[in-house]
mmCIF file of C-alpha atoms in Angstrom:
data_model
loop_
_atom_site.group_PDB
_atom_site.id
_atom_site.type_symbol
_atom_site.label_atom_id
_atom_site.label_comp_id
_atom_site.label_asym_id
_atom_site.label_seq_id
_atom_site.Cartn_x
_atom_site.Cartn_y
_atom_site.Cartn_z
ATOM 1 C CA UNK W 817 -9.533 62.691 -135.522
ATOM 2 C CA UNK W 818 -12.367 60.776 -136.458
ATOM 3 C CA UNK W 819 -14.812 61.699 -133.510
ATOM 4 C CA UNK W 820 -17.409 58.694 -134.642
ATOM 5 C CA UNK W 821 -14.685 56.350 -134.522
ATOM 6 C CA UNK W 822 -13.662 57.371 -130.954
ATOM 7 C CA UNK W 823 -16.849 57.152 -129.587
ATOM 8 C CA UNK W 824 -17.418 53.771 -131.194
ATOM 9 C CA UNK W 825 -14.367 52.264 -129.171
ATOM 10 C CA UNK W 826 -15.672 53.968 -126.383
ATOM 11 C CA UNK W 827 -18.628 52.479 -126.548
ATOM 12 C CA UNK W 828 -17.126 48.988 -126.857
ATOM 13 C CA UNK W 829 -15.187 49.519 -124.109
ATOM 14 C CA UNK W 830 -18.582 50.225 -121.806
ATOM 15 C CA UNK W 831 -20.526 47.283 -123.168
ATOM 16 C CA UNK W 832 -17.559 44.898 -122.652
ATOM 17 C CA UNK W 833 -17.368 46.294 -118.928
ATOM 18 C CA UNK W 834 -20.905 45.816 -118.500
ATOM 19 C CA UNK W 835 -20.933 42.320 -119.907
ATOM 20 C CA UNK W 836 -18.159 41.134 -117.886
ATOM 21 C CA UNK W 837 -19.532 42.563 -114.582
ATOM 22 C CA UNK W 838 -22.893 40.806 -115.642
ATOM 23 C CA UNK W 839 -20.852 37.584 -116.049
ATOM 24 C CA UNK W 840 -19.226 38.130 -112.691
ATOM 25 C CA UNK W 841 -22.630 38.877 -110.950
ATOM 26 C CA UNK W 842 -24.045 35.597 -112.332
ATOM 27 C CA UNK W 843 -21.055 33.198 -111.216
ATOM 28 C CA UNK W 844 -21.680 34.902 -107.775
ATOM 29 C CA UNK W 845 -25.393 34.097 -107.584
ATOM 30 C CA UNK W 846 -24.508 30.652 -109.198
ATOM 31 C CA UNK W 847 -21.441 29.936 -106.371
ATOM 32 C CA UNK W 848 -24.141 31.165 -103.637
ATOM 33 C CA UNK W 849 -26.808 29.213 -104.715
ATOM 34 C CA UNK W 850 -24.734 25.846 -104.826
ATOM 35 C CA UNK W 851 -23.300 26.243 -101.747
ATOM 36 C CA UNK W 852 -26.796 26.752 -100.272
ATOM 37 C CA UNK W 853 -28.078 23.289 -101.758
ATOM 38 C CA UNK W 854 -24.673 21.784 -100.510
ATOM 39 C CA UNK W 855 -26.070 23.301 -96.996
ATOM 40 C CA UNK W 856 -29.720 21.748 -96.992
ATOM 41 C CA UNK W 857 -30.384 18.960 -99.502
ATOM 42 C CA UNK W 858 -34.350 18.102 -99.969
ATOM 43 C CA UNK W 859 -35.349 15.434 -97.391
ATOM 44 C CA UNK W 860 -35.743 13.117 -100.381
ATOM 45 C CA UNK W 861 -32.125 12.976 -101.019
ATOM 46 C CA UNK W 862 -30.993 12.477 -97.583
ATOM 47 C CA UNK W 863 -31.659 9.157 -95.925
ATOM 48 C CA UNK W 864 -35.241 7.716 -97.714
ATOM 49 C CA UNK W 865 -37.460 5.827 -95.342
ATOM 50 C CA UNK W 866 -36.458 2.417 -94.501
ATOM 51 C CA UNK W 867 -38.204 -0.352 -96.704
ATOM 52 C CA UNK W 868 -39.814 -3.159 -94.298
ATOM 53 C CA UNK W 869 -39.645 -6.888 -94.432
ATOM 54 C CA UNK W 870 -42.283 -9.279 -94.473
ATOM 55 C CA UNK W 871 -43.495 -10.456 -90.653
ATOM 56 C CA UNK W 872 -44.922 -13.787 -90.287
ATOM 57 C CA UNK W 873 -47.709 -13.323 -87.116
ATOM 58 C CA UNK W 874 -50.066 -14.927 -85.110
ATOM 59 C CA UNK W 875 -52.734 -13.254 -83.137
ATOM 60 C CA UNK W 876 -54.216 -13.602 -80.107
ATOM 61 C CA UNK W 877 -58.242 -13.738 -80.219
ATOM 62 C CA UNK W 878 -59.045 -15.452 -76.770
ATOM 63 C CA UNK W 879 -57.087 -16.675 -73.678
ATOM 64 C CA UNK W 880 -57.092 -19.880 -75.458
ATOM 65 C CA UNK W 881 -56.914 -19.875 -79.588
ATOM 66 C CA UNK W 882 -54.715 -18.301 -81.924
ATOM 67 C CA UNK W 883 -55.036 -17.763 -85.675
ATOM 68 C CA UNK W 884 -52.873 -17.496 -88.652
ATOM 69 C CA UNK W 885 -52.497 -13.687 -90.061
ATOM 70 C CA UNK W 886 -51.406 -13.102 -93.595
ATOM 71 C CA UNK W 887 -50.079 -9.482 -93.966
ATOM 72 C CA UNK W 888 -52.495 -6.530 -94.649
ATOM 73 C CA UNK W 889 -51.594 -4.884 -98.219
ATOM 74 C CA UNK W 890 -49.826 -1.454 -98.321
ATOM 75 C CA UNK W 891 -52.368 1.246 -97.621
ATOM 76 C CA UNK W 892 -52.376 4.872 -99.264
ATOM 77 C CA UNK W 893 -50.483 7.501 -97.600
ATOM 78 C CA UNK W 894 -52.560 10.004 -95.311
ATOM 79 C CA UNK W 895 -53.459 13.153 -97.342
ATOM 80 C CA UNK W 896 -50.892 16.087 -96.761
ATOM 81 C CA UNK W 897 -51.572 18.108 -93.818
ATOM 82 C CA UNK W 898 -54.086 15.883 -92.456
ATOM 83 C CA UNK W 899 -54.620 15.782 -88.518
ATOM 84 C CA UNK W 900 -53.082 12.167 -87.204
ATOM 85 C CA UNK W 901 -55.916 10.158 -86.241
ATOM 86 C CA UNK W 902 -56.184 9.079 -82.458
ATOM 87 C CA UNK W 903 -54.793 5.684 -81.502
ATOM 88 C CA UNK W 904 -57.803 3.614 -79.815
ATOM 89 C CA UNK W 905 -56.697 0.922 -77.533
ATOM 90 C CA UNK W 906 -55.292 -2.521 -78.788
ATOM 91 C CA UNK W 907 -58.654 -4.703 -79.592
ATOM 92 C CA UNK W 908 -55.954 -7.389 -80.469
ATOM 93 C CA UNK W 909 -52.496 -7.859 -79.670
ATOM 94 C CA UNK W 910 -50.188 -9.167 -82.558
ATOM 95 C CA UNK W 911 -47.462 -11.442 -81.788
ATOM 96 C CA UNK W 912 -44.652 -11.921 -84.256
ATOM 97 C CA UNK W 913 -44.128 -15.951 -85.150
ATOM 98 C CA UNK W 914 -41.419 -17.550 -83.211
ATOM 99 C CA UNK W 915 -39.936 -19.275 -85.931
ATOM 100 C CA UNK W 916 -39.588 -15.770 -88.290
ATOM 101 C CA UNK W 917 -38.470 -13.972 -84.970
ATOM 102 C CA UNK W 918 -35.587 -16.721 -84.642
ATOM 103 C CA UNK W 919 -34.681 -16.520 -88.022
ATOM 104 C CA UNK W 920 -34.260 -12.439 -88.331
ATOM 105 C CA UNK W 921 -32.662 -12.353 -84.890
ATOM 106 C CA UNK W 922 -29.928 -14.259 -86.414
ATOM 107 C CA UNK W 923 -29.680 -12.254 -89.676
ATOM 108 C CA UNK W 924 -29.536 -9.036 -87.885
ATOM 109 C CA UNK W 925 -27.962 -9.559 -84.977
ATOM 110 C CA UNK W 926 -30.808 -7.949 -82.932
ATOM 111 C CA UNK W 927 -31.643 -9.804 -79.756
ATOM 112 C CA UNK W 928 -34.572 -12.292 -80.660
ATOM 113 C CA UNK W 929 -36.530 -10.711 -77.355
ATOM 114 C CA UNK W 930 -36.198 -7.490 -78.583
ATOM 115 C CA UNK W 931 -36.877 -8.348 -82.224
ATOM 116 C CA UNK W 932 -40.141 -10.338 -81.195
ATOM 117 C CA UNK W 933 -41.240 -6.645 -79.434
ATOM 118 C CA UNK W 934 -40.400 -4.422 -82.323
ATOM 119 C CA UNK W 935 -42.221 -6.824 -84.883
ATOM 120 C CA UNK W 936 -45.139 -7.615 -82.722
ATOM 121 C CA UNK W 937 -45.729 -3.812 -82.280
ATOM 122 C CA UNK W 938 -45.618 -2.991 -85.713
ATOM 123 C CA UNK W 939 -48.125 -5.842 -86.783
ATOM 124 C CA UNK W 940 -50.606 -4.358 -84.268
ATOM 125 C CA UNK W 941 -49.977 -0.680 -85.071
ATOM 126 C CA UNK W 942 -50.514 -1.974 -88.764
ATOM 127 C CA UNK W 943 -54.314 -3.554 -87.895
ATOM 128 C CA UNK W 944 -54.526 -0.507 -85.303
ATOM 129 C CA UNK W 945 -53.532 2.325 -87.689
ATOM 130 C CA UNK W 946 -53.162 0.898 -91.241
ATOM 131 C CA UNK W 947 -52.584 4.264 -92.790
ATOM 132 C CA UNK W 948 -49.132 4.765 -90.652
ATOM 133 C CA UNK W 949 -47.017 2.087 -92.434
ATOM 134 C CA UNK W 950 -44.639 1.581 -89.126
ATOM 135 C CA UNK W 951 -42.028 -1.085 -89.538
ATOM 136 C CA UNK W 952 -40.428 -3.372 -87.335
ATOM 137 C CA UNK W 953 -36.935 -2.124 -88.189
ATOM 138 C CA UNK W 954 -37.828 1.438 -87.523
ATOM 139 C CA UNK W 955 -38.462 0.450 -84.048
ATOM 140 C CA UNK W 956 -35.277 -1.656 -83.977
ATOM 141 C CA UNK W 957 -33.419 1.462 -85.285
ATOM 142 C CA UNK W 958 -34.841 3.397 -82.374
ATOM 143 C CA UNK W 959 -34.002 0.328 -79.728
ATOM 144 C CA UNK W 960 -30.301 0.395 -80.868
ATOM 145 C CA UNK W 961 -29.831 4.034 -80.758
ATOM 146 C CA UNK W 962 -31.328 4.160 -77.349
ATOM 147 C CA UNK W 963 -29.885 1.571 -75.343
ATOM 148 C CA UNK W 964 -28.812 -1.074 -77.579
ATOM 149 C CA UNK W 965 -31.745 -3.247 -77.314
ATOM 150 C CA UNK W 966 -31.973 -3.350 -73.705
ATOM 151 C CA UNK W 967 -28.460 -4.337 -73.471
ATOM 152 C CA UNK W 968 -26.872 -1.182 -72.427
ATOM 153 C CA UNK W 969 -23.769 -1.473 -70.256
ATOM 154 C CA UNK W 970 -23.538 -5.123 -70.609
ATOM 155 C CA UNK W 971 -26.956 -5.531 -69.575
ATOM 156 C CA UNK W 972 -29.732 -8.131 -71.168
ATOM 157 C CA UNK W 973 -33.378 -8.643 -71.318
ATOM 158 C CA UNK W 974 -34.943 -11.266 -69.425
ATOM 159 C CA UNK W 975 -37.332 -13.445 -71.080
ATOM 160 C CA UNK W 976 -40.252 -11.165 -69.680
ATOM 161 C CA UNK W 977 -38.821 -8.725 -71.414
ATOM 162 C CA UNK W 978 -37.072 -6.389 -68.609
ATOM 163 C CA UNK W 979 -33.571 -5.216 -68.444
ATOM 164 C CA UNK W 980 -31.390 -6.756 -66.259
ATOM 165 C CA UNK W 981 -30.071 -4.230 -64.954
ATOM 166 C CA UNK W 982 -32.902 -1.585 -65.190
ATOM 167 C CA UNK W 983 -31.671 1.217 -67.527
ATOM 168 C CA UNK W 984 -32.226 4.767 -66.282
ATOM 169 C CA UNK W 985 -31.049 8.125 -67.878
ATOM 170 C CA UNK W 986 -29.294 10.965 -66.287
ATOM 171 C CA UNK W 987 -31.993 12.906 -63.917
ATOM 172 C CA UNK W 988 -33.131 15.843 -66.096
ATOM 173 C CA UNK W 989 -32.036 18.699 -63.697
ATOM 174 C CA UNK W 990 -31.027 21.280 -66.169
ATOM 175 C CA UNK W 991 -27.442 20.629 -65.622
ATOM 176 C CA UNK W 992 -26.859 18.934 -68.946
ATOM 177 C CA UNK W 993 -30.372 18.589 -70.624
ATOM 178 C CA UNK W 994 -33.704 20.184 -70.227
ATOM 179 C CA UNK W 995 -35.295 20.378 -66.527
ATOM 180 C CA UNK W 996 -37.900 18.376 -66.008
ATOM 181 C CA UNK W 997 -38.902 18.109 -62.256
ATOM 182 C CA UNK W 998 -40.670 14.698 -61.274
ATOM 183 C CA UNK W 999 -43.788 13.954 -62.682
ATOM 184 C CA UNK W 1000 -44.067 10.002 -61.738
ATOM 185 C CA UNK W 1001 -43.232 10.104 -57.609
ATOM 186 C CA UNK W 1002 -40.025 8.114 -58.712
ATOM 187 C CA UNK W 1003 -42.620 5.166 -59.681
ATOM 188 C CA UNK W 1004 -40.737 4.564 -62.957
ATOM 189 C CA UNK W 1005 -37.588 6.035 -62.581
ATOM 190 C CA UNK W 1006 -36.492 5.885 -58.942
ATOM 191 C CA UNK W 1007 -36.203 9.488 -58.575
ATOM 192 C CA UNK W 1008 -38.663 11.606 -56.827
ATOM 193 C CA UNK W 1009 -36.742 15.033 -57.355
ATOM 194 C CA UNK W 1010 -36.278 14.931 -61.256
ATOM 195 C CA UNK W 1011 -37.473 12.714 -63.985
ATOM 196 C CA UNK W 1012 -35.240 10.521 -65.788
ATOM 197 C CA UNK W 1013 -35.109 8.625 -69.199
ATOM 198 C CA UNK W 1014 -36.605 4.813 -68.547
ATOM 199 C CA UNK W 1015 -36.232 1.691 -69.842
ATOM 200 C CA UNK W 1016 -35.064 0.140 -73.238
ATOM 201 C CA UNK W 1017 -36.688 3.049 -75.429
ATOM 202 C CA UNK W 1018 -35.683 5.735 -73.115
ATOM 203 C CA UNK W 1019 -39.029 7.138 -72.124
ATOM 204 C CA UNK W 1020 -39.595 10.274 -69.796
ATOM 205 C CA UNK W 1021 -41.980 9.281 -67.178
ATOM 206 C CA UNK W 1022 -44.002 12.735 -67.879
ATOM 207 C CA UNK W 1023 -44.234 11.170 -71.640
ATOM 208 C CA UNK W 1024 -45.348 7.892 -70.617
ATOM 209 C CA UNK W 1025 -48.052 9.333 -68.671
ATOM 210 C CA UNK W 1026 -49.330 10.478 -72.351
ATOM 211 C CA UNK W 1027 -48.445 7.267 -74.426
ATOM 212 C CA UNK W 1028 -47.953 4.624 -72.080
ATOM 213 C CA UNK W 1029 -49.188 1.296 -73.721
ATOM 214 C CA UNK W 1030 -49.797 -2.516 -72.640
ATOM 215 C CA UNK W 1031 -47.756 -4.358 -75.392
ATOM 216 C CA UNK W 1032 -47.782 -7.954 -73.404
ATOM 217 C CA UNK W 1033 -51.492 -8.152 -72.357
ATOM 218 C CA UNK W 1034 -50.666 -8.125 -68.716
ATOM 219 C CA UNK W 1035 -52.650 -5.288 -67.882
ATOM 220 C CA UNK W 1036 -50.120 -2.975 -66.587
ATOM 221 C CA UNK W 1037 -48.361 -0.173 -68.911
ATOM 222 C CA UNK W 1038 -44.737 -0.171 -67.991
ATOM 223 C CA UNK W 1039 -41.968 1.734 -69.681
ATOM 224 C CA UNK W 1040 -39.411 -0.717 -68.619
ATOM 225 C CA UNK W 1041 -41.300 -3.253 -70.310
ATOM 226 C CA UNK W 1042 -40.078 -3.691 -73.919
ATOM 227 C CA UNK W 1043 -43.257 -4.981 -75.357
ATOM 228 C CA UNK W 1044 -45.217 -2.041 -73.634
ATOM 229 C CA UNK W 1045 -42.474 0.142 -74.870
ATOM 230 C CA UNK W 1046 -42.220 -0.693 -78.479
ATOM 231 C CA UNK W 1047 -46.257 -0.246 -78.938
ATOM 232 C CA UNK W 1048 -46.264 2.974 -76.903
ATOM 233 C CA UNK W 1049 -43.015 4.383 -79.404
ATOM 234 C CA UNK W 1050 -45.064 2.939 -82.370
ATOM 235 C CA UNK W 1051 -48.082 4.996 -81.521
ATOM 236 C CA UNK W 1052 -46.244 7.795 -80.470
ATOM 237 C CA UNK W 1053 -44.232 7.934 -83.926
ATOM 238 C CA UNK W 1054 -47.712 7.383 -85.760
ATOM 239 C CA UNK W 1055 -49.196 10.404 -84.179
ATOM 240 C CA UNK W 1056 -46.962 12.593 -86.159
ATOM 241 C CA UNK W 1057 -48.562 11.100 -89.656
ATOM 242 C CA UNK W 1058 -47.989 8.399 -92.214
ATOM 243 C CA UNK W 1059 -44.604 7.097 -92.328
ATOM 244 C CA UNK W 1060 -44.885 5.595 -96.032
ATOM 245 C CA UNK W 1061 -42.871 8.656 -97.482
ATOM 246 C CA UNK W 1062 -38.982 9.834 -96.865
ATOM 247 C CA UNK W 1063 -40.424 12.997 -95.483
ATOM 248 C CA UNK W 1064 -43.068 11.575 -93.336
ATOM 249 C CA UNK W 1065 -41.011 8.915 -91.945
ATOM 250 C CA UNK W 1066 -38.251 11.531 -90.976
ATOM 251 C CA UNK W 1067 -41.037 13.941 -89.693
ATOM 252 C CA UNK W 1068 -41.792 11.053 -87.368
ATOM 253 C CA UNK W 1069 -38.213 9.959 -85.930
ATOM 254 C CA UNK W 1070 -37.678 13.873 -85.590
ATOM 255 C CA UNK W 1071 -40.758 14.032 -83.158
ATOM 256 C CA UNK W 1072 -39.174 11.001 -81.095
ATOM 257 C CA UNK W 1073 -36.129 13.117 -80.625
ATOM 258 C CA UNK W 1074 -35.832 16.967 -82.205
ATOM 259 C CA UNK W 1075 -31.986 16.164 -84.028
ATOM 260 C CA UNK W 1076 -31.355 15.521 -87.919
ATOM 261 C CA UNK W 1077 -28.554 13.851 -86.580
ATOM 262 C CA UNK W 1078 -30.558 11.350 -84.654
ATOM 263 C CA UNK W 1079 -33.024 10.677 -87.626
ATOM 264 C CA UNK W 1080 -29.918 10.076 -89.713
ATOM 265 C CA UNK W 1081 -28.388 7.874 -87.276
ATOM 266 C CA UNK W 1082 -31.709 5.697 -86.686
ATOM 267 C CA UNK W 1083 -32.419 5.634 -90.579
ATOM 268 C CA UNK W 1084 -28.787 4.179 -90.705
ATOM 269 C CA UNK W 1085 -29.577 1.414 -88.351
ATOM 270 C CA UNK W 1086 -33.166 0.588 -89.523
ATOM 271 C CA UNK W 1087 -32.016 0.399 -93.691
ATOM 272 C CA UNK W 1088 -29.247 -1.974 -92.292
ATOM 273 C CA UNK W 1089 -31.798 -4.142 -90.155
ATOM 274 C CA UNK W 1090 -33.716 -4.232 -93.373
ATOM 275 C CA UNK W 1091 -30.784 -5.348 -95.876
ATOM 276 C CA UNK W 1092 -29.692 -7.774 -93.574
ATOM 277 C CA UNK W 1093 -33.442 -9.438 -93.054
ATOM 278 C CA UNK W 1094 -33.705 -9.304 -96.990
ATOM 279 C CA UNK W 1095 -30.416 -11.558 -97.071
#
């Protein structure tokens, strides 16, 4: 019997077994990696930041005069990790041009009164916080999801920008939501026991205390009024940082409602509106 030949065959068998085990291990790692990649793709590979359409606008400079306003060039994104700047009160309120609003409302299916509020807020924020990059269609996406632009349950927005009838959420008593005891004495939501989400963009009174805005220049910040709500929502979003990148945009929307599915839904609507507006 040739012992060297037998030893060679034995080592060959061992080597083959080791290689087989190694290939199986590598294959298993690849499968696990592929499954992990399928569970959570990078943000940039999911729905990206929506593009915005041009907005024709006028700006109110005093009680009697208006002036044409051209679009401001797109700003550079804020440095990564930079804290958001505090938003000052609006020195000027920008108003979307009526002809533009009518045309885009017809193209998108958004009620013209709601569209005017979204576009005006976006223009005001563009002057107020140019590094944010908020688009009107982002606010429209949120408005569509939150209240169908103030038309929830068959209602409508009146010319003053108030939903008719008023829009109120469920009591936040902990039974189907977080428990938030009354913070406004029922002033905005009509409930002196529990807070409820209010108005076309569904602000909770406790949140409105911090972010409430006067978007129509009447001296009152009212979450039921769509110009006020749109400007407040814009400031809230911009506080999360720049919205010019996919990750920045998603981060801002997630701050409004902490659900990835909500972010995806808003993005789908915002992208749809931008595409319709572009023709």
